[in-house]
mmCIF file of C-alpha atoms and ligand atoms in Angstrom:
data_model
loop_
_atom_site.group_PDB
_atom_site.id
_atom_site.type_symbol
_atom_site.label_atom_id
_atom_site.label_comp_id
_atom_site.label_asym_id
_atom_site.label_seq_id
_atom_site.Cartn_x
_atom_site.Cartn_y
_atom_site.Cartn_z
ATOM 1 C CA UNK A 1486 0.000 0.000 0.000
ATOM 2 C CA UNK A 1487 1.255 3.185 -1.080
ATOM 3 C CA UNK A 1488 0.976 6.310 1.636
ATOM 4 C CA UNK A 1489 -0.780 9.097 0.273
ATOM 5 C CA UNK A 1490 1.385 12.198 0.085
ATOM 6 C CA UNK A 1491 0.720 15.662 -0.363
ATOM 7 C CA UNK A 1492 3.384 18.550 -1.270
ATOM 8 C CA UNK A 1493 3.687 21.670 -0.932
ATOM 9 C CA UNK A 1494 6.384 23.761 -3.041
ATOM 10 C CA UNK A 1495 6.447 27.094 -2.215
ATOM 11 C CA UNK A 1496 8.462 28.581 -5.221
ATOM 12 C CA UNK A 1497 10.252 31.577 -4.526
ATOM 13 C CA UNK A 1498 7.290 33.035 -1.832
ATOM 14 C CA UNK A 1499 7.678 32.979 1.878
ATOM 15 C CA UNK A 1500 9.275 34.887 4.618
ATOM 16 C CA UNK A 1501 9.060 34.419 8.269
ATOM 17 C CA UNK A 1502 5.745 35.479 8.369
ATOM 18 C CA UNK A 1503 5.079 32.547 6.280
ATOM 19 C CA UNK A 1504 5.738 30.130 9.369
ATOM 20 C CA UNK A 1505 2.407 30.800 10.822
ATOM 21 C CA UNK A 1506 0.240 28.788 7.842
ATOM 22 C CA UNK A 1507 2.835 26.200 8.408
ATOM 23 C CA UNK A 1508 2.073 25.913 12.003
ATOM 24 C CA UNK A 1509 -1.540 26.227 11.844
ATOM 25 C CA UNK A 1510 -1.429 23.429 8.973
ATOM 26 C CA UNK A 1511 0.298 21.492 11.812
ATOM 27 C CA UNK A 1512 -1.993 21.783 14.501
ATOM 28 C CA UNK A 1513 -5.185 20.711 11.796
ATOM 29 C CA UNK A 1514 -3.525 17.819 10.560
ATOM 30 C CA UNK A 1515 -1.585 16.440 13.090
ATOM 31 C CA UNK A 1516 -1.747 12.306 13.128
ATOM 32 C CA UNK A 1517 -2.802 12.532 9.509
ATOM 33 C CA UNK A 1518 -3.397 9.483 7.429
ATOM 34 C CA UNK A 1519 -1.128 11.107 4.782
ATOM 35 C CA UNK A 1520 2.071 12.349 4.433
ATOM 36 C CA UNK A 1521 2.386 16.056 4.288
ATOM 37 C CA UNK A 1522 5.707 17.348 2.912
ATOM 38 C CA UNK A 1523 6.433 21.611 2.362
ATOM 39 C CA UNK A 1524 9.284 22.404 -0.018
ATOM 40 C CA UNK A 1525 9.946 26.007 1.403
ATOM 41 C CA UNK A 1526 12.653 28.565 0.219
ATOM 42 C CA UNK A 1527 16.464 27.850 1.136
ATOM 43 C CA UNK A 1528 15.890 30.473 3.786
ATOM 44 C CA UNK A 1529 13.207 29.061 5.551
ATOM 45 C CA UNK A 1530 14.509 25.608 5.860
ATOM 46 C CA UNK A 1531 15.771 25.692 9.491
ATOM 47 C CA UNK A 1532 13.368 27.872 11.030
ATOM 48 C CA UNK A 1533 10.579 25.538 9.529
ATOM 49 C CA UNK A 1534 11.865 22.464 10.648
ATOM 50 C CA UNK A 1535 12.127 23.715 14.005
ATOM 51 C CA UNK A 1536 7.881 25.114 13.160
ATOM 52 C CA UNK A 1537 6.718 21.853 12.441
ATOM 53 C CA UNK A 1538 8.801 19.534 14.896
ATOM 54 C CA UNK A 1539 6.146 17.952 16.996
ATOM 55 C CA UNK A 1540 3.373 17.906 14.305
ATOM 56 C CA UNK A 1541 3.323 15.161 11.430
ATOM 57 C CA UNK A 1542 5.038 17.764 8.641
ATOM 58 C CA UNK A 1543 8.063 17.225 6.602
ATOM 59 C CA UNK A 1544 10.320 19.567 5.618
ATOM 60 C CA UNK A 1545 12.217 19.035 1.683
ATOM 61 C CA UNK A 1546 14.395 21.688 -0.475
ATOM 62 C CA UNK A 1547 13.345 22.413 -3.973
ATOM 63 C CA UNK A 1548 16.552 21.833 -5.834
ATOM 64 C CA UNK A 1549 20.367 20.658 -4.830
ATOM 65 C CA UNK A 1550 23.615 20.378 -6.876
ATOM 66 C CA UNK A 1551 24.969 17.334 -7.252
ATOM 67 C CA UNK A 1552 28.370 17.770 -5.548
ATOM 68 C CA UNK A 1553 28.477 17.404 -1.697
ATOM 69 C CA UNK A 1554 30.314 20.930 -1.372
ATOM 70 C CA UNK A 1555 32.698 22.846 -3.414
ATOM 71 C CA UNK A 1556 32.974 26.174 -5.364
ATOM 72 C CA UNK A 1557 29.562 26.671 -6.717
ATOM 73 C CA UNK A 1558 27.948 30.172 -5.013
ATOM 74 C CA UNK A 1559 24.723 30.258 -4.443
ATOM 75 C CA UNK A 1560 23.899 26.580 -4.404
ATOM 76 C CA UNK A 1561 23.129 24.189 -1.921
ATOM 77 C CA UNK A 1562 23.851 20.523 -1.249
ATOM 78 C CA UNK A 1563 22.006 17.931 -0.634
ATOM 79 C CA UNK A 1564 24.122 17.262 2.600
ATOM 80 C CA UNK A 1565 23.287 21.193 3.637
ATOM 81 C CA UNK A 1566 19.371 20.684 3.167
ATOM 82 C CA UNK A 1567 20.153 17.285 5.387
ATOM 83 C CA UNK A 1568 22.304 19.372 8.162
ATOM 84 C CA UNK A 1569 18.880 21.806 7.733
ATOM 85 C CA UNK A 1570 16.695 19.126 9.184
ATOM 86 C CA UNK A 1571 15.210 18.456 5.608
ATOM 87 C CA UNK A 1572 13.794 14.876 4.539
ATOM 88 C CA UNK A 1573 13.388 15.541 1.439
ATOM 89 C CA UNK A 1574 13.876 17.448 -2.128
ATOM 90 C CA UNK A 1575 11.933 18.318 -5.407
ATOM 91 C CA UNK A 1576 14.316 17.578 -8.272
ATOM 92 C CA UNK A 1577 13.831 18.973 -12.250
ATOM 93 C CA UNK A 1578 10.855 20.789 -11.577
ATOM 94 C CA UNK A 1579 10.360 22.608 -15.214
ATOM 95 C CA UNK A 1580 10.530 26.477 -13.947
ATOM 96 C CA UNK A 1581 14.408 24.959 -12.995
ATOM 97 C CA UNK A 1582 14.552 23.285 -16.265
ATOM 98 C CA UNK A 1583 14.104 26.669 -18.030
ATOM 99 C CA UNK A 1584 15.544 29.077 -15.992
ATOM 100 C CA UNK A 1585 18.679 27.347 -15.117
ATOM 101 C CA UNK A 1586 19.008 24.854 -18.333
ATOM 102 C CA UNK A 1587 18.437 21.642 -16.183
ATOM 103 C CA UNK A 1588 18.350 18.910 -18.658
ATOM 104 C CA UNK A 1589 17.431 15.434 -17.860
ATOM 105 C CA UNK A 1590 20.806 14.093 -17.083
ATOM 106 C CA UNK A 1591 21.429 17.033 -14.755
ATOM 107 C CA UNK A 1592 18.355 15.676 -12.527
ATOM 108 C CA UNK A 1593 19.689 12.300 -12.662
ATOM 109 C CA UNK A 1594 22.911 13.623 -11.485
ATOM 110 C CA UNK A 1595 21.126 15.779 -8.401
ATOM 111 C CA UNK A 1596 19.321 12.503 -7.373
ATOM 112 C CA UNK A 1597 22.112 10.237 -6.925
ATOM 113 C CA UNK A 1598 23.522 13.165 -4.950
ATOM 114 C CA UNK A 1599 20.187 13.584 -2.707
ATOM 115 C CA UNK A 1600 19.337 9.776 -2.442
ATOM 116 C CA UNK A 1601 22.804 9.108 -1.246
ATOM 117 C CA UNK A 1602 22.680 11.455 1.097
ATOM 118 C CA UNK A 1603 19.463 10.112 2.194
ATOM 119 C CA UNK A 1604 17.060 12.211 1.130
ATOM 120 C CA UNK A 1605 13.739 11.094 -0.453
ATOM 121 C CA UNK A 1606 13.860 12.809 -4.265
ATOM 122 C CA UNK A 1607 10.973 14.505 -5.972
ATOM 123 C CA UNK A 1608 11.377 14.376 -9.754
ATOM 124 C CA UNK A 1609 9.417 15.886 -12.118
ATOM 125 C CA UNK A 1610 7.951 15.274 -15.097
ATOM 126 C CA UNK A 1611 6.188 17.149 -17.876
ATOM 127 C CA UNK A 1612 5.043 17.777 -21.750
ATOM 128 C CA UNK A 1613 4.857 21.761 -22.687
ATOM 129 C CA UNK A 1614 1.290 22.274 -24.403
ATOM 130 C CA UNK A 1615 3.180 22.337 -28.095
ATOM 131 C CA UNK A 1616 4.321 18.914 -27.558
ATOM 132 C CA UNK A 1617 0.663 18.214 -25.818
ATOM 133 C CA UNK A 1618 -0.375 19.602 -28.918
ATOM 134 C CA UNK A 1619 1.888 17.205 -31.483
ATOM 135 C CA UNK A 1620 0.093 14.192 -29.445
ATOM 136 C CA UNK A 1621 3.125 12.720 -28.334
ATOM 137 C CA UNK A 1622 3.162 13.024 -24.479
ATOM 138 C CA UNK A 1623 3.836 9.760 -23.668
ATOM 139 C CA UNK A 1624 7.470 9.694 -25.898
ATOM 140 C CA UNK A 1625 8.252 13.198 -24.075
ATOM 141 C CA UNK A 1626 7.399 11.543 -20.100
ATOM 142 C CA UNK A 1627 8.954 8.206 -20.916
ATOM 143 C CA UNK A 1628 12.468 9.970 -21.910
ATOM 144 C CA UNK A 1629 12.317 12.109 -19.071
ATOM 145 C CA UNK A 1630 11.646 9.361 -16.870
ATOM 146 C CA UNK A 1631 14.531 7.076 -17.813
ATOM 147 C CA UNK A 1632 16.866 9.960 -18.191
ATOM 148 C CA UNK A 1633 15.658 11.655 -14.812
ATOM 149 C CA UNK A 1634 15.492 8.541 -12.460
ATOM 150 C CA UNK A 1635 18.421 7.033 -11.218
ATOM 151 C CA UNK A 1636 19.133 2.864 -10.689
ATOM 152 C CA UNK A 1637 18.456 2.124 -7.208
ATOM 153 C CA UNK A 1638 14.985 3.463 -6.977
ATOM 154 C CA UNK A 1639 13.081 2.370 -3.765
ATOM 155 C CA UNK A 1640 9.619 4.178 -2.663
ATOM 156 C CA UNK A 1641 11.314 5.667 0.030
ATOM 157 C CA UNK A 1642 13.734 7.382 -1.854
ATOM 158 C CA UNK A 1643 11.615 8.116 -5.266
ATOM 159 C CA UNK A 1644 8.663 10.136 -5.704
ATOM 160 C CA UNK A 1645 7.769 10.868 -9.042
ATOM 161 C CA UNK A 1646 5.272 13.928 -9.740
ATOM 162 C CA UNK A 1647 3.700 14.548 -13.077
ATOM 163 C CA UNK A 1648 2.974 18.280 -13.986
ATOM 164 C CA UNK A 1649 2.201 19.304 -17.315
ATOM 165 C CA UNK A 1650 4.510 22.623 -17.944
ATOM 166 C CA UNK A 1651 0.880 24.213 -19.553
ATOM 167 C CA UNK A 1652 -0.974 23.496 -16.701
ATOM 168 C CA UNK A 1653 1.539 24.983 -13.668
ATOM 169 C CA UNK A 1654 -0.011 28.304 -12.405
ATOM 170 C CA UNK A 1655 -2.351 28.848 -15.382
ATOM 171 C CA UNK A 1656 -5.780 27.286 -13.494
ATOM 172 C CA UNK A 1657 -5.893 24.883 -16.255
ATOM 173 C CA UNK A 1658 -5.621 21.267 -15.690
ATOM 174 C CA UNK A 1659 -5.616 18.187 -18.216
ATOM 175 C CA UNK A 1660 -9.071 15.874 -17.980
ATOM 176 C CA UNK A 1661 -8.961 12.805 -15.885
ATOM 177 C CA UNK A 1662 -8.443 10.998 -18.562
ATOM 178 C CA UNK A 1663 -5.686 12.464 -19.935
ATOM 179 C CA UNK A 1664 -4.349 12.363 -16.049
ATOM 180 C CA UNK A 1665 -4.860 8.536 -15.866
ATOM 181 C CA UNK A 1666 -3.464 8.014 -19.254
ATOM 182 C CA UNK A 1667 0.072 9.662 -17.887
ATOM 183 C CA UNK A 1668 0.063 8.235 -14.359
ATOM 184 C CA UNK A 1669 -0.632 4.310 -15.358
ATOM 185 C CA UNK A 1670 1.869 4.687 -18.634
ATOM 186 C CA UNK A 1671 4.650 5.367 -15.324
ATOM 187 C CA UNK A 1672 3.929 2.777 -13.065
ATOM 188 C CA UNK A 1673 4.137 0.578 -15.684
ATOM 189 C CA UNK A 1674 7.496 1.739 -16.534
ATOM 190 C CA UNK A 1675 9.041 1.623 -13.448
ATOM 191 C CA UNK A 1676 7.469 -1.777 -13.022
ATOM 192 C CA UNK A 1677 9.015 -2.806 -16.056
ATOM 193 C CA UNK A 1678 12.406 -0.661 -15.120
ATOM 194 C CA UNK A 1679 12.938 -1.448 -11.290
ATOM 195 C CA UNK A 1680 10.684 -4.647 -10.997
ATOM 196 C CA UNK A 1681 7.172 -4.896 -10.357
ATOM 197 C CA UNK A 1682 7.128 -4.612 -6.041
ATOM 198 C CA UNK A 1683 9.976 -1.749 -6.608
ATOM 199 C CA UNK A 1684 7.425 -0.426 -9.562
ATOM 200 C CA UNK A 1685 4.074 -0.538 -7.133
ATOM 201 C CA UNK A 1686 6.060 1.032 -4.531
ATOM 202 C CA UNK A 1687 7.017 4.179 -5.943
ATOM 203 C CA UNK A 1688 4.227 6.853 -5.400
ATOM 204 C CA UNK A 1689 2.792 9.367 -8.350
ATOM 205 C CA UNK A 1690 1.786 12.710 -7.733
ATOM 206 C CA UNK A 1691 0.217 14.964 -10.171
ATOM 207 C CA UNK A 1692 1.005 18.567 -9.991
ATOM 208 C CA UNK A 1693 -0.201 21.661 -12.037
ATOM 209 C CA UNK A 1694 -3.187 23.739 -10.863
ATOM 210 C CA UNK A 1695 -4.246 21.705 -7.982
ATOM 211 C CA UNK A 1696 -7.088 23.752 -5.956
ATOM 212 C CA UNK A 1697 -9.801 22.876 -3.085
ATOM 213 C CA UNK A 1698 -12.005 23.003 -5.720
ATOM 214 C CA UNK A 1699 -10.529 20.025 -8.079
ATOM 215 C CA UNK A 1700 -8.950 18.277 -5.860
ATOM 216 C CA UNK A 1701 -11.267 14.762 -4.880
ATOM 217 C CA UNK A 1702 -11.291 14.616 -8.599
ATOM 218 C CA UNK A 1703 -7.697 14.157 -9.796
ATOM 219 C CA UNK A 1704 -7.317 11.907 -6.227
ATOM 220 C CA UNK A 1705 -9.998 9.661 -7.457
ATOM 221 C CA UNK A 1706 -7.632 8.938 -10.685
ATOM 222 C CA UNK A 1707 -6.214 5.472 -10.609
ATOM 223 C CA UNK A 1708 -2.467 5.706 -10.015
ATOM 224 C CA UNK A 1709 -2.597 9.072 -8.658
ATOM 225 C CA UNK A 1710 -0.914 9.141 -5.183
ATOM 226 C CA UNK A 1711 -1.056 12.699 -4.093
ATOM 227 C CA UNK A 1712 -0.203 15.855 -5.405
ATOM 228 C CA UNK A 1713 2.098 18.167 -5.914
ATOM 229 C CA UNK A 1714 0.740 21.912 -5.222
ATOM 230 C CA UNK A 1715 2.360 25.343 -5.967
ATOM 231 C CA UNK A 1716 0.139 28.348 -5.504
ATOM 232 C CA UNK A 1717 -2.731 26.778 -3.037
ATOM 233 C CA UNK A 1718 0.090 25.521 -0.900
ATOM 234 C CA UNK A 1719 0.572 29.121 0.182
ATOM 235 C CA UNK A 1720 -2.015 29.427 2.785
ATOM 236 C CA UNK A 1721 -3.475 27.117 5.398
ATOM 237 C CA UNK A 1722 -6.789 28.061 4.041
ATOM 238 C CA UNK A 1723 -6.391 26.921 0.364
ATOM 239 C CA UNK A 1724 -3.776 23.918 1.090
ATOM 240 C CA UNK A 1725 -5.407 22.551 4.276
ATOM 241 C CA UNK A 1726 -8.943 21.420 2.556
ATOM 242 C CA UNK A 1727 -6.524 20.099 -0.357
ATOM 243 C CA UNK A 1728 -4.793 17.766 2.283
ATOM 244 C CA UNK A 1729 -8.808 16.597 3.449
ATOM 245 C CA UNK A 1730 -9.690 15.559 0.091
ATOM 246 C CA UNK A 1731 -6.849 13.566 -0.111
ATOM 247 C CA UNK A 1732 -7.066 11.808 3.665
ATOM 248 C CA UNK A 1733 -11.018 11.153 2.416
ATOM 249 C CA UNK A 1734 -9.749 9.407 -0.943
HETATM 250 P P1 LIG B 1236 0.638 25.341 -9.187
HETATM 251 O O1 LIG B 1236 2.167 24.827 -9.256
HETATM 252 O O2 LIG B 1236 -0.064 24.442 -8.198
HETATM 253 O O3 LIG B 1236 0.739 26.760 -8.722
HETATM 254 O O4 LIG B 1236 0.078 25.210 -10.554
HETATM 255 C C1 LIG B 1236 2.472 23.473 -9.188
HETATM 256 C C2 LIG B 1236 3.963 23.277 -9.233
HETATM 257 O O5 LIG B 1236 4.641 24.003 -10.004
HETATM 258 O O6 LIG B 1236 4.530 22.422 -8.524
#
């Protein structure tokens, strides 16, 4: 049985202030049936580890390099987000695969790095709506999942999230359909890649508009283990309701 997880990536958003959704999520959900992860600024790491300890929150980074220290300014390691008190990191989300070139291989690289250093890895995955468009979504996820992934995937250290570049921030979202199509063509490539237990293991998430509103409906999607939720993970009000729908599915 897969645990349901839901996560939070705050983007570049958040200050101190910030903290207080974070404890108040806390406090509602504590001794969930799901895991709750929030992938706060660099900044915030340390103070909101030290918010949630106590409640039933993780804490994760939202990128790493893939060197354990060195000359690099302005990165971070995925030993440092460790020494933070972080469990966790999103890897190759697609605002860092356009802003900072990330290709496929460079996520790869990052998640042996993170894995190694114990960290479980959030890797996404995604079609832009041109190549939605030139109907071949499935060829564009099932090269960025063999490229992205690393051997040695477990579903404690792999999470793999789905969100389709057209539908991040832009309150669109694909149909169910279109949803179930992506999540099952996955699991039955990491079945195929890592064996079927390793396969079943690893959880799915689909991220990309996910709101109160439309949220029991994407959980409800076969193969969909959670989500992965920018904007509405902001506030306690919008992310909190997200995190019932999924404890109820
Ligand atoms: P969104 O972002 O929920 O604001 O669409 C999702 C994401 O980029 O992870």
């Amino acid at each position: 049985m897969r645990r349901k997880l839901a996560a939070g990536n705050w983007k570049m958003n958040g200050t101190t202030q910030s903290l207080k959704d974070l404890s108040a999520l806390g406090s509602a959900h504590k001794g969930s049936g799901v895991d709750i992860l929030i992938c706060p600024p660099a900044t915030l790491l340390a103070p909101a580890v030290q918010t949630v300890s106590g409640s039933d929150i993780g804490i994760g980074g939202q990128d790493c390099h893939d060197q354990t220290n060195g000359a690099h300014t302005g990165d971070i390691s995925a030993e440092m987000l460790v020494d933070a008190g972080a469990s966790a990191v999103i890897l190759g989300h697609s605002e860092r695969r356009a802003d900072h070139h990330e290709t496929s291989e460079d996520v790869r690289a990052k998640a042996k790095a993170a894995q190694a250093a114990g960290l479980m890895t959030v890797i996404c995955l995604g079609e832009s709506l041109l190549q939605r468009e030139a109907t071949n979504t499935l060829d564009i996820i099932g090269a960025q999942l063999s490229l992205s992934v690393p051997d040695g995937a477990t579903g404690e250290n792999l999470v793999v999230a789905y969100e389709p570049i057209w539908a991040i921030g832009s309150g669109l979202t694909p149909t169910p359909d279109q949803i179930g199509e992506v999540h099952d063509f996955m699991r039955t490539r990491l079945e195929r890649r890592f064996g079927a237990g390793v396969g079943r293991s690893v959880r799915l998430l689909y991220g990309g508009s996910v709101k109160p509103e439309n949220a029991a409906e994407i959980f409800a999607i076969s193969n969909v283990d959670g989500a992965l939720v920018g904007g509405a993970s902001l506030s306690a009000r919008d992310f909190s309701p997200i995190i019932s729908a999924l404890e109820a599915s």
